[in-house]
Amino acid sequence: MPNFFSAPSAASTPILFATKNTWDAVAASLPALARAFAIASGFTAKPGECLALPGESGQLASVLFGLEDDPAKANPFHAGQLPAKLPAGVYHFGNAPHDARLAALGFALGSYRFGRYKKAEPYAASLVPPEGTDATDLTRMAEAAMLARDLINTPPNDMGPDELAAAAKMLADEFGAAYRCVIGDELAREFPLIHAVGMASPRAPRLIDFTWGEASHPKVTLVGKGVCFDTGGLDLKPSSAMLIMKKDMGGAANVLALARMVMDAKLKVRLRVLIPAVENAVSGNAFRPLDIFPSRKGLTVEIGNTDAEGRLVLADALTLACEEKPDLLIDLGTLTGAARVALGPDLPPFYTNDEALAADVTRHAQAENDPLWRLPLWQPYDAWLDSKVADLNNAPSGGFAGSITCALFMQRFVTAETRWLHADIYGWTPKAKPGRPEGGECQGARAFYKLLSERYG
């Protein structure tokens, strides 16, 4: 992990934030040489504009960085551009950005580089945390995001069900969690939908299951979709749609990131993590459209589309989760293109019938700059899941409300008394932005961590 933060140091260089409205005042506060250099360089405090200023002997004396004028419209992570722009060294905020805590977190998140296959030197700039911020918690959240990004960015030849299970076991072992993994014949008997999706691949499907914490504490269960690559099955995706399908285990990666934060913070929960890990491949024994399979819950499912596989593997895992009556059940998955059509890549929808939970999630998502937007579990659409030959169909025809019908499908496998939240994340940043490099992304996990911290800290 890169060193995002440094201890206070007399040698740290100040970063001075300026907007177009405050630039004159910031310029007036600079030594004459630095002010003249900034003016000659044409610095205008445009958002993201960065300029290193010299001291009397030519050394780096300070750094100017432009921000938006209106805090309500500003990107709180704009400082995430700094690690890539700064020379090696230790820095501190010389004046206050719009939100110092989120700016520091953005700085840490912007320090990420994926260098497993192509050499990428880590950025050499570190930040003295702003006074009053919890550097330990910021580090915890940044390191969890790095874990999720690394897992998603790893290509499927090196991140199949077995490798994902190994990553989960490594995390479980680090925090002393009890780990088990169900594979093979036992999986076929206990979790027939998980087995059906993964049986065409030579890489055996499995259910990852680990628990941590005191048994007497409230039960919080996290379920993550771990489809390590999704061809679409026999309803084959076009090649353009397969290009980022290494991210289809993004739900699992984000669940592991969230679990890491929970365990590292020692929250007072009995945590359980369930990850159905499969590869949706094509071969002679692949599951087919119109096949009918039983589920762990006993409901029979007709296959309307083999590319709607994520909800199938999550259905069996959610059934298992509900069997021990958790106090809170959260699932994350990269499930539908419909969610992206509705809300784009940066704003995942979430679903719950618990009004207090919905309000808390919305509040923490906003506070953490980890966007989430509630969509309804619209019951009139539930009938669309009906099948003439089975209890339900995994992919109703018509093409409308795809994310909602997916959530309604999964609700069929959650007991009515369970406090449940489902998030349909993207897990990917298509184009780099401050604090969010292009590639695998940690979405929702920080907001959920803060929710759990508030409730069980």
CSV table of C-alpha atoms in Angstrom, one decimal:
chain,number,residue,atom,x,y,z
A,1,MET,CA,0.0,0.0,0.0
A,2,PRO,CA,1.3,3.5,-0.7
A,3,ASN,CA,2.0,5.9,2.2
A,4,PHE,CA,-0.9,8.3,1.9
A,5,PHE,CA,-0.3,10.1,5.1
A,6,SER,CA,2.8,11.3,7.0
A,7,ALA,CA,3.4,12.5,10.5
A,8,PRO,CA,3.5,16.3,11.0
A,9,SER,CA,6.9,17.6,9.7
A,10,ALA,CA,8.6,21.0,9.8
A,11,ALA,CA,9.7,20.2,6.2
A,12,SER,CA,6.2,19.7,4.8
A,13,THR,CA,5.2,21.9,1.9
A,14,PRO,CA,1.9,23.9,2.1
A,15,ILE,CA,-0.8,23.3,-0.5
A,16,LEU,CA,-2.7,26.5,-0.9
A,17,PHE,CA,-6.3,26.2,-2.3
A,18,ALA,CA,-7.8,29.0,-4.3
A,19,THR,CA,-10.9,29.6,-6.3
A,20,LYS,CA,-11.5,32.3,-8.9
A,21,ASN,CA,-13.2,34.4,-6.2
A,22,THR,CA,-10.5,33.9,-3.6
A,23,TRP,CA,-7.4,34.0,-5.8
A,24,ASP,CA,-6.6,37.7,-5.3
A,25,ALA,CA,-6.6,37.2,-1.5
A,26,VAL,CA,-4.4,34.1,-1.8
A,27,ALA,CA,-2.1,35.8,-4.2
A,28,ALA,CA,-1.7,38.8,-1.8
A,29,SER,CA,-0.6,36.4,1.0
A,30,LEU,CA,2.3,35.0,-1.0
A,31,PRO,CA,5.8,36.3,-0.8
A,32,ALA,CA,6.6,38.7,-3.6
A,33,LEU,CA,8.7,36.2,-5.6
A,34,ALA,CA,6.1,33.4,-5.5
A,35,ARG,CA,3.3,35.9,-6.3
A,36,ALA,CA,5.2,37.2,-9.3
A,37,PHE,CA,5.9,33.6,-10.5
A,38,ALA,CA,2.2,32.7,-10.2
A,39,ILE,CA,1.1,35.7,-12.2
A,40,ALA,CA,3.8,35.2,-14.8
A,41,SER,CA,2.7,31.6,-15.1
A,42,GLY,CA,-0.9,32.6,-15.8
A,43,PHE,CA,-2.4,30.8,-12.8
A,44,THR,CA,-6.1,31.5,-12.7
A,45,ALA,CA,-7.3,29.0,-10.0
A,46,LYS,CA,-9.2,27.0,-12.5
A,47,PRO,CA,-10.5,23.8,-10.8
A,48,GLY,CA,-7.7,21.2,-10.8
A,49,GLU,CA,-5.1,23.7,-11.9
A,50,CYS,CA,-1.8,23.1,-10.0
A,51,LEU,CA,1.3,25.2,-9.8
A,52,ALA,CA,4.5,24.6,-7.8
A,53,LEU,CA,5.9,27.9,-6.5
A,54,PRO,CA,9.7,28.6,-5.9
A,55,GLY,CA,11.3,30.1,-2.8
A,56,GLU,CA,14.1,32.6,-2.7
A,57,SER,CA,16.8,30.0,-3.4
A,58,GLY,CA,14.7,28.1,-6.0
A,59,GLN,CA,13.5,25.4,-3.7
A,60,LEU,CA,9.8,24.2,-3.7
A,61,ALA,CA,8.1,26.7,-1.3
A,62,SER,CA,4.4,26.0,-1.8
A,63,VAL,CA,1.8,24.6,-4.2
A,64,LEU,CA,-1.2,26.4,-5.6
A,65,PHE,CA,-4.3,24.3,-6.4
A,66,GLY,CA,-7.6,25.5,-7.9
A,67,LEU,CA,-11.0,24.6,-6.7
A,68,GLU,CA,-14.6,25.4,-7.7
A,69,ASP,CA,-16.1,28.6,-6.1
A,70,ASP,CA,-19.4,27.0,-5.0
A,71,PRO,CA,-18.9,24.4,-2.3
A,72,ALA,CA,-22.3,22.9,-3.2
A,73,LYS,CA,-21.2,22.2,-6.8
A,74,ALA,CA,-17.6,21.4,-6.0
A,75,ASN,CA,-16.0,17.9,-6.3
A,76,PRO,CA,-15.0,17.1,-2.7
A,77,PHE,CA,-12.3,14.7,-4.1
A,78,HIS,CA,-10.6,17.3,-6.3
A,79,ALA,CA,-7.5,17.0,-4.2
A,80,GLY,CA,-7.3,13.4,-5.6
A,81,GLN,CA,-5.5,14.9,-8.6
A,82,LEU,CA,-2.6,16.0,-6.4
A,83,PRO,CA,-0.6,12.8,-5.9
A,84,ALA,CA,0.0,12.5,-9.7
A,85,LYS,CA,0.9,16.2,-10.0
A,86,LEU,CA,3.2,16.8,-7.0
A,87,PRO,CA,6.9,16.2,-6.8
A,88,ALA,CA,8.1,13.7,-4.2
A,89,GLY,CA,7.8,15.0,-0.7
A,90,VAL,CA,5.5,15.6,2.3
A,91,TYR,CA,2.7,18.2,2.0
A,92,HIS,CA,0.1,19.8,4.2
A,93,PHE,CA,-3.0,21.9,3.6
A,94,GLY,CA,-1.9,25.5,4.0
A,95,ASN,CA,-5.4,26.7,4.0
A,96,ALA,CA,-8.8,25.0,4.1
A,97,PRO,CA,-10.4,23.4,1.1
A,98,HIS,CA,-14.2,23.1,1.0
A,99,ASP,CA,-14.1,19.9,3.1
A,100,ALA,CA,-10.7,19.1,4.6
A,101,ARG,CA,-11.6,15.5,5.6
A,102,LEU,CA,-12.9,14.5,2.2
A,103,ALA,CA,-10.1,16.4,0.4
A,104,ALA,CA,-7.6,14.3,2.5
A,105,LEU,CA,-9.5,11.1,1.6
A,106,GLY,CA,-9.6,12.1,-2.0
A,107,PHE,CA,-5.8,12.6,-1.9
A,108,ALA,CA,-5.4,9.1,-0.5
A,109,LEU,CA,-7.8,7.5,-3.1
A,110,GLY,CA,-5.9,9.4,-5.8
A,111,SER,CA,-2.7,7.7,-4.8
A,112,TYR,CA,-3.8,4.4,-6.2
A,113,ARG,CA,-1.9,2.8,-9.1
A,114,PHE,CA,-2.4,-0.8,-10.5
A,115,GLY,CA,1.1,-2.1,-11.3
A,116,ARG,CA,0.7,-5.9,-11.2
A,117,TYR,CA,1.4,-6.4,-15.0
A,118,LYS,CA,3.0,-3.1,-16.0
A,119,LYS,CA,5.5,-1.2,-13.9
A,120,ALA,CA,3.8,1.7,-12.3
A,121,GLU,CA,5.9,3.5,-9.7
A,122,PRO,CA,3.9,4.6,-6.7
A,123,TYR,CA,3.3,8.3,-6.4
A,124,ALA,CA,5.9,9.8,-4.0
A,125,ALA,CA,3.8,12.6,-2.4
A,126,SER,CA,2.3,12.1,1.0
A,127,LEU,CA,0.0,14.3,3.1
A,128,VAL,CA,0.1,15.4,6.7
A,129,PRO,CA,-3.6,14.8,7.7
A,130,PRO,CA,-5.5,18.0,8.4
A,131,GLU,CA,-5.9,18.8,12.1
A,132,GLY,CA,-9.0,17.2,13.6
A,133,THR,CA,-9.3,14.4,11.0
A,134,ASP,CA,-9.1,10.8,12.0
A,135,ALA,CA,-6.1,9.7,9.9
A,136,THR,CA,-6.5,6.0,11.0
A,137,ASP,CA,-10.1,5.9,9.7
A,138,LEU,CA,-9.1,7.7,6.4
A,139,THR,CA,-6.3,5.1,5.9
A,140,ARG,CA,-8.7,2.3,6.7
A,141,MET,CA,-11.2,3.5,4.0
A,142,ALA,CA,-8.5,4.1,1.4
A,143,GLU,CA,-6.8,0.8,2.0
A,144,ALA,CA,-10.2,-1.0,1.6
A,145,ALA,CA,-10.8,0.9,-1.6
A,146,MET,CA,-7.3,-0.3,-2.9
A,147,LEU,CA,-8.3,-3.9,-2.0
A,148,ALA,CA,-11.5,-3.7,-4.1
A,149,ARG,CA,-9.8,-2.0,-7.0
A,150,ASP,CA,-6.9,-4.5,-7.1
A,151,LEU,CA,-9.3,-7.4,-7.1
A,152,ILE,CA,-11.5,-6.0,-9.8
A,153,ASN,CA,-8.6,-4.8,-12.0
A,154,THR,CA,-7.0,-8.3,-12.0
A,155,PRO,CA,-7.9,-10.0,-15.2
A,156,PRO,CA,-10.0,-13.2,-15.1
A,157,ASN,CA,-7.1,-15.5,-16.0
A,158,ASP,CA,-5.7,-14.6,-12.6
A,159,MET,CA,-9.0,-13.9,-10.8
A,160,GLY,CA,-11.2,-17.0,-11.1
A,161,PRO,CA,-13.4,-18.5,-8.3
A,162,ASP,CA,-10.4,-20.2,-6.7
A,163,GLU,CA,-8.3,-17.0,-6.6
A,164,LEU,CA,-11.2,-15.0,-5.3
A,165,ALA,CA,-11.7,-17.6,-2.6
A,166,ALA,CA,-7.9,-17.3,-1.8
A,167,ALA,CA,-8.2,-13.5,-1.4
A,168,ALA,CA,-11.2,-13.9,0.9
A,169,LYS,CA,-9.3,-16.5,3.0
A,170,MET,CA,-6.3,-14.2,3.2
A,171,LEU,CA,-8.5,-11.5,4.6
A,172,ALA,CA,-10.3,-13.8,7.0
A,173,ASP,CA,-7.0,-15.2,8.3
A,174,GLU,CA,-5.7,-11.6,8.8
A,175,PHE,CA,-8.5,-10.9,11.2
A,176,GLY,CA,-8.9,-14.3,12.7
A,177,ALA,CA,-12.3,-15.0,11.1
A,178,ALA,CA,-13.6,-18.6,10.7
A,179,TYR,CA,-13.5,-19.5,7.0
A,180,ARG,CA,-15.2,-22.3,5.0
A,181,CYS,CA,-15.8,-22.8,1.3
A,182,VAL,CA,-18.4,-25.1,-0.2
A,183,ILE,CA,-17.3,-26.7,-3.6
A,184,GLY,CA,-18.4,-29.6,-5.8
A,185,ASP,CA,-21.1,-32.1,-5.0
A,186,GLU,CA,-21.9,-30.4,-1.7
A,187,LEU,CA,-22.5,-27.1,-3.7
A,188,ALA,CA,-24.8,-28.9,-6.1
A,189,ARG,CA,-26.9,-30.3,-3.3
A,190,GLU,CA,-27.1,-27.2,-1.1
A,191,PHE,CA,-26.9,-24.4,-3.6
A,192,PRO,CA,-28.3,-25.6,-6.9
A,193,LEU,CA,-28.6,-22.1,-8.5
A,194,ILE,CA,-24.9,-21.3,-7.8
A,195,HIS,CA,-23.9,-24.7,-9.2
A,196,ALA,CA,-26.1,-24.2,-12.3
A,197,VAL,CA,-24.5,-20.9,-13.2
A,198,GLY,CA,-20.9,-22.1,-12.7
A,199,MET,CA,-21.0,-25.7,-13.9
A,200,ALA,CA,-20.0,-25.0,-17.5
A,201,SER,CA,-16.6,-23.7,-16.4
A,202,PRO,CA,-13.6,-26.0,-15.7
A,203,ARG,CA,-13.0,-23.6,-12.7
A,204,ALA,CA,-15.3,-25.0,-10.1
A,205,PRO,CA,-18.0,-22.8,-8.6
A,206,ARG,CA,-18.0,-22.3,-4.8
A,207,LEU,CA,-19.6,-20.5,-2.0
A,208,ILE,CA,-17.2,-18.5,0.2
A,209,ASP,CA,-18.4,-18.2,3.8
A,210,PHE,CA,-16.6,-16.6,6.8
A,211,THR,CA,-17.6,-15.2,10.1
A,212,TRP,CA,-16.0,-12.8,12.6
A,213,GLY,CA,-16.8,-11.2,15.9
A,214,GLU,CA,-18.5,-12.1,19.1
A,215,ALA,CA,-21.5,-14.4,18.8
A,216,SER,CA,-23.5,-12.2,21.2
A,217,HIS,CA,-23.2,-9.1,19.0
A,218,PRO,CA,-25.8,-8.1,16.4
A,219,LYS,CA,-25.6,-10.2,13.3
A,220,VAL,CA,-24.6,-8.3,10.1
A,221,THR,CA,-24.4,-10.4,6.9
A,222,LEU,CA,-22.8,-9.2,3.7
A,223,VAL,CA,-23.4,-11.0,0.4
A,224,GLY,CA,-21.4,-10.2,-2.7
A,225,LYS,CA,-21.8,-11.3,-6.3
A,226,GLY,CA,-18.6,-13.1,-7.3
A,227,VAL,CA,-19.0,-13.8,-11.1
A,228,CYS,CA,-15.3,-13.7,-12.0
A,229,PHE,CA,-16.1,-13.5,-15.7
A,230,ASP,CA,-19.4,-13.3,-17.4
A,231,THR,CA,-19.6,-14.4,-21.1
A,232,GLY,CA,-23.4,-14.1,-20.8
A,233,GLY,CA,-23.6,-17.9,-21.1
A,234,LEU,CA,-25.5,-19.3,-24.1
A,235,ASP,CA,-27.2,-15.9,-24.3
A,236,LEU,CA,-23.7,-14.7,-25.3
A,237,LYS,CA,-22.8,-11.1,-24.8
A,238,PRO,CA,-21.3,-9.2,-27.7
A,239,SER,CA,-17.6,-8.8,-27.5
A,240,SER,CA,-17.9,-5.1,-26.7
A,241,ALA,CA,-20.0,-6.0,-23.6
A,242,MET,CA,-17.4,-8.6,-22.5
A,243,LEU,CA,-14.5,-6.2,-22.4
A,244,ILE,CA,-15.0,-5.2,-18.8
A,245,MET,CA,-16.6,-8.3,-17.5
A,246,LYS,CA,-13.6,-8.9,-15.2
A,247,LYS,CA,-15.5,-6.4,-13.1
A,248,ASP,CA,-18.5,-8.7,-12.7
A,249,MET,CA,-17.1,-9.9,-9.3
A,250,GLY,CA,-17.2,-6.2,-8.2
A,251,GLY,CA,-19.9,-7.0,-5.6
A,252,ALA,CA,-17.6,-9.5,-4.0
A,253,ALA,CA,-14.7,-7.2,-4.1
A,254,ASN,CA,-16.7,-4.4,-2.5
A,255,VAL,CA,-18.1,-6.7,0.2
A,256,LEU,CA,-14.5,-7.8,1.0
A,257,ALA,CA,-13.5,-4.1,1.2
A,258,LEU,CA,-16.5,-3.4,3.6
A,259,ALA,CA,-15.7,-6.5,5.7
A,260,ARG,CA,-12.1,-5.3,6.0
A,261,MET,CA,-13.2,-1.9,7.3
A,262,VAL,CA,-15.6,-3.5,9.8
A,263,MET,CA,-13.0,-5.9,11.1
A,264,ASP,CA,-10.2,-3.4,11.2
A,265,ALA,CA,-12.4,-1.0,13.1
A,266,LYS,CA,-13.5,-3.8,15.5
A,267,LEU,CA,-17.1,-2.9,15.2
A,268,LYS,CA,-19.4,-4.6,17.7
A,269,VAL,CA,-21.0,-7.0,15.2
A,270,ARG,CA,-21.0,-10.7,14.5
A,271,LEU,CA,-20.1,-10.4,10.8
A,272,ARG,CA,-20.8,-13.0,8.2
A,273,VAL,CA,-19.6,-12.7,4.6
A,274,LEU,CA,-21.1,-14.9,1.8
A,275,ILE,CA,-19.7,-14.8,-1.7
A,276,PRO,CA,-21.0,-17.1,-4.5
A,277,ALA,CA,-17.9,-17.3,-6.8
A,278,VAL,CA,-18.5,-18.6,-10.3
A,279,GLU,CA,-17.5,-18.2,-13.9
A,280,ASN,CA,-20.4,-18.0,-16.3
A,281,ALA,CA,-18.9,-19.9,-19.2
A,282,VAL,CA,-20.0,-21.6,-22.4
A,283,SER,CA,-19.6,-25.3,-22.9
A,284,GLY,CA,-21.7,-28.4,-23.7
A,285,ASN,CA,-23.0,-28.6,-20.1
A,286,ALA,CA,-23.9,-24.9,-19.8
A,287,PHE,CA,-27.3,-24.0,-18.4
A,288,ARG,CA,-29.8,-23.1,-21.1
A,289,PRO,CA,-32.6,-20.7,-21.7
A,290,LEU,CA,-35.9,-22.4,-20.5
A,291,ASP,CA,-34.0,-24.7,-18.2
A,292,ILE,CA,-35.7,-25.0,-14.8
A,293,PHE,CA,-33.7,-25.3,-11.6
A,294,PRO,CA,-34.6,-25.7,-7.9
A,295,SER,CA,-33.2,-23.2,-5.4
A,296,ARG,CA,-32.0,-23.5,-1.9
A,297,LYS,CA,-35.3,-21.9,-0.8
A,298,GLY,CA,-37.3,-24.5,-2.7
A,299,LEU,CA,-38.6,-22.1,-5.3
A,300,THR,CA,-38.2,-23.3,-8.9
A,301,VAL,CA,-36.7,-20.9,-11.4
A,302,GLU,CA,-37.1,-20.9,-15.1
A,303,ILE,CA,-34.2,-19.4,-17.0
A,304,GLY,CA,-35.4,-16.6,-19.2
A,305,ASN,CA,-31.8,-15.4,-20.0
A,306,THR,CA,-28.5,-17.0,-19.0
A,307,ASP,CA,-27.0,-13.5,-18.9
A,308,ALA,CA,-29.2,-12.7,-15.8
A,309,GLU,CA,-26.9,-15.0,-13.8
A,310,GLY,CA,-26.0,-12.7,-10.9
A,311,ARG,CA,-29.4,-12.7,-9.3
A,312,LEU,CA,-29.4,-16.6,-9.5
A,313,VAL,CA,-26.2,-17.0,-7.5
A,314,LEU,CA,-27.2,-14.3,-5.0
A,315,ALA,CA,-30.6,-15.9,-4.5
A,316,ASP,CA,-29.1,-19.1,-2.9
A,317,ALA,CA,-26.7,-17.0,-0.8
A,318,LEU,CA,-29.5,-14.7,0.4
A,319,THR,CA,-31.5,-17.8,1.4
A,320,LEU,CA,-28.6,-19.1,3.4
A,321,ALA,CA,-28.1,-15.7,5.0
A,322,CYS,CA,-31.8,-15.4,6.1
A,323,GLU,CA,-31.7,-18.9,7.8
A,324,GLU,CA,-29.8,-17.5,10.8
A,325,LYS,CA,-32.0,-14.4,11.0
A,326,PRO,CA,-29.5,-11.6,10.7
A,327,ASP,CA,-30.2,-8.2,12.2
A,328,LEU,CA,-29.1,-6.6,9.0
A,329,LEU,CA,-28.5,-8.1,5.5
A,330,ILE,CA,-26.7,-6.1,2.8
A,331,ASP,CA,-25.9,-7.5,-0.7
A,332,LEU,CA,-23.8,-5.8,-3.4
A,333,GLY,CA,-23.6,-6.9,-7.0
A,334,THR,CA,-22.9,-5.6,-10.5
A,335,LEU,CA,-26.2,-6.7,-11.8
A,336,THR,CA,-28.0,-4.8,-14.5
A,337,GLY,CA,-27.2,-2.5,-17.4
A,338,ALA,CA,-30.6,-1.0,-16.7
A,339,ALA,CA,-29.2,0.6,-13.5
A,340,ARG,CA,-26.5,2.3,-15.6
A,341,VAL,CA,-29.1,3.5,-18.2
A,342,ALA,CA,-31.2,5.0,-15.4
A,343,LEU,CA,-28.4,6.5,-13.2
A,344,GLY,CA,-25.1,6.2,-15.0
A,345,PRO,CA,-21.9,4.6,-13.8
A,346,ASP,CA,-21.3,6.9,-10.8
A,347,LEU,CA,-24.6,6.6,-9.0
A,348,PRO,CA,-25.6,3.0,-8.0
A,349,PRO,CA,-29.3,2.4,-7.0
A,350,PHE,CA,-30.2,0.7,-3.8
A,351,TYR,CA,-33.4,-0.9,-2.6
A,352,THR,CA,-34.9,-1.5,0.8
A,353,ASN,CA,-38.3,-1.4,2.4
A,354,ASP,CA,-36.8,-0.1,5.7
A,355,GLU,CA,-37.4,3.6,5.7
A,356,ALA,CA,-35.0,4.4,8.6
A,357,LEU,CA,-32.3,2.3,6.9
A,358,ALA,CA,-32.9,4.1,3.6
A,359,ALA,CA,-32.6,7.5,5.2
A,360,ASP,CA,-29.4,6.6,7.0
A,361,VAL,CA,-27.8,5.2,3.9
A,362,THR,CA,-28.7,8.3,1.9
A,363,ARG,CA,-27.2,10.5,4.6
A,364,HIS,CA,-23.9,8.6,4.9
A,365,ALA,CA,-23.6,8.3,1.1
A,366,GLN,CA,-23.8,12.1,0.8
A,367,ALA,CA,-21.4,12.7,3.7
A,368,GLU,CA,-18.8,10.3,2.4
A,369,ASN,CA,-19.0,11.4,-1.3
A,370,ASP,CA,-19.9,7.8,-2.0
A,371,PRO,CA,-23.1,8.3,-4.0
A,372,LEU,CA,-26.1,6.0,-3.8
A,373,TRP,CA,-29.7,6.6,-4.9
A,374,ARG,CA,-32.8,4.8,-3.6
A,375,LEU,CA,-35.1,3.2,-6.2
A,376,PRO,CA,-38.4,1.5,-5.2
A,377,LEU,CA,-39.2,-2.2,-4.8
A,378,TRP,CA,-42.3,-1.5,-6.9
A,379,GLN,CA,-44.6,-4.4,-6.1
A,380,PRO,CA,-46.9,-4.0,-9.1
A,381,TYR,CA,-43.9,-5.2,-11.2
A,382,ASP,CA,-43.5,-8.3,-9.1
A,383,ALA,CA,-46.0,-10.2,-11.3
A,384,TRP,CA,-43.7,-9.8,-14.2
A,385,LEU,CA,-41.5,-12.5,-12.7
A,386,ASP,CA,-44.2,-15.1,-13.0
A,387,SER,CA,-43.6,-18.2,-15.0
A,388,LYS,CA,-46.2,-20.6,-16.5
A,389,VAL,CA,-44.0,-23.6,-15.7
A,390,ALA,CA,-42.0,-22.6,-12.6
A,391,ASP,CA,-42.4,-20.5,-9.5
A,392,LEU,CA,-40.6,-17.6,-11.2
A,393,ASN,CA,-38.5,-16.5,-14.2
A,394,ASN,CA,-35.1,-14.9,-13.7
A,395,ALA,CA,-35.5,-12.5,-16.7
A,396,PRO,CA,-39.0,-11.4,-17.6
A,397,SER,CA,-39.6,-10.3,-21.2
A,398,GLY,CA,-40.3,-6.7,-22.1
A,399,GLY,CA,-37.1,-5.0,-21.1
A,400,PHE,CA,-38.7,-2.5,-18.7
A,401,ALA,CA,-37.5,-1.6,-15.2
A,402,GLY,CA,-34.6,-4.1,-15.4
A,403,SER,CA,-32.9,-3.1,-12.1
A,404,ILE,CA,-36.2,-3.0,-10.2
A,405,THR,CA,-37.3,-6.5,-11.4
A,406,CYS,CA,-33.9,-7.8,-10.5
A,407,ALA,CA,-34.3,-6.5,-7.0
A,408,LEU,CA,-37.8,-7.9,-6.8
A,409,PHE,CA,-36.5,-11.3,-7.9
A,410,MET,CA,-34.0,-11.3,-5.1
A,411,GLN,CA,-36.6,-10.1,-2.6
A,412,ARG,CA,-38.4,-13.4,-3.3
A,413,PHE,CA,-35.5,-15.1,-1.5
A,414,VAL,CA,-35.3,-12.8,1.5
A,415,THR,CA,-37.7,-13.5,4.5
A,416,ALA,CA,-40.2,-10.8,5.2
A,417,GLU,CA,-38.8,-10.1,8.7
A,418,THR,CA,-35.3,-9.6,7.5
A,419,ARG,CA,-33.9,-6.0,7.4
A,420,TRP,CA,-32.4,-6.1,3.9
A,421,LEU,CA,-30.7,-3.7,1.5
A,422,HIS,CA,-29.6,-4.5,-2.0
A,423,ALA,CA,-27.3,-2.3,-4.1
A,424,ASP,CA,-26.9,-2.6,-7.9
A,425,ILE,CA,-23.4,-1.2,-8.2
A,426,TYR,CA,-21.2,-0.7,-11.4
A,427,GLY,CA,-17.8,-1.3,-9.7
A,428,TRP,CA,-16.0,0.5,-12.4
A,429,THR,CA,-14.9,4.1,-13.3
A,430,PRO,CA,-15.0,4.4,-17.1
A,431,LYS,CA,-13.1,7.6,-17.3
A,432,ALA,CA,-10.6,8.8,-14.6
A,433,LYS,CA,-11.8,11.6,-12.3
A,434,PRO,CA,-10.3,13.1,-9.1
A,435,GLY,CA,-9.7,10.4,-6.5
A,436,ARG,CA,-11.2,7.7,-8.9
A,437,PRO,CA,-8.7,6.3,-11.4
A,438,GLU,CA,-10.0,4.6,-14.5
A,439,GLY,CA,-10.8,0.9,-13.7
A,440,GLY,CA,-12.2,-1.0,-10.8
A,441,GLU,CA,-14.0,1.0,-8.2
A,442,CYS,CA,-15.1,0.8,-4.6
A,443,GLN,CA,-18.8,1.9,-4.6
A,444,GLY,CA,-21.1,2.0,-1.6
A,445,ALA,CA,-18.7,0.3,0.8
A,446,ARG,CA,-17.6,3.5,2.5
A,447,ALA,CA,-21.2,4.7,3.0
A,448,PHE,CA,-22.2,1.3,4.4
A,449,TYR,CA,-19.1,1.2,6.7
A,450,LYS,CA,-20.1,4.6,8.2
A,451,LEU,CA,-23.7,3.3,8.6
A,452,LEU,CA,-22.4,0.3,10.5
A,453,SER,CA,-20.0,2.4,12.5
A,454,GLU,CA,-22.8,4.6,13.6
A,455,ARG,CA,-25.0,1.7,14.6
A,456,TYR,CA,-22.5,-0.7,16.0
A,457,GLY,CA,-19.3,1.3,16.7
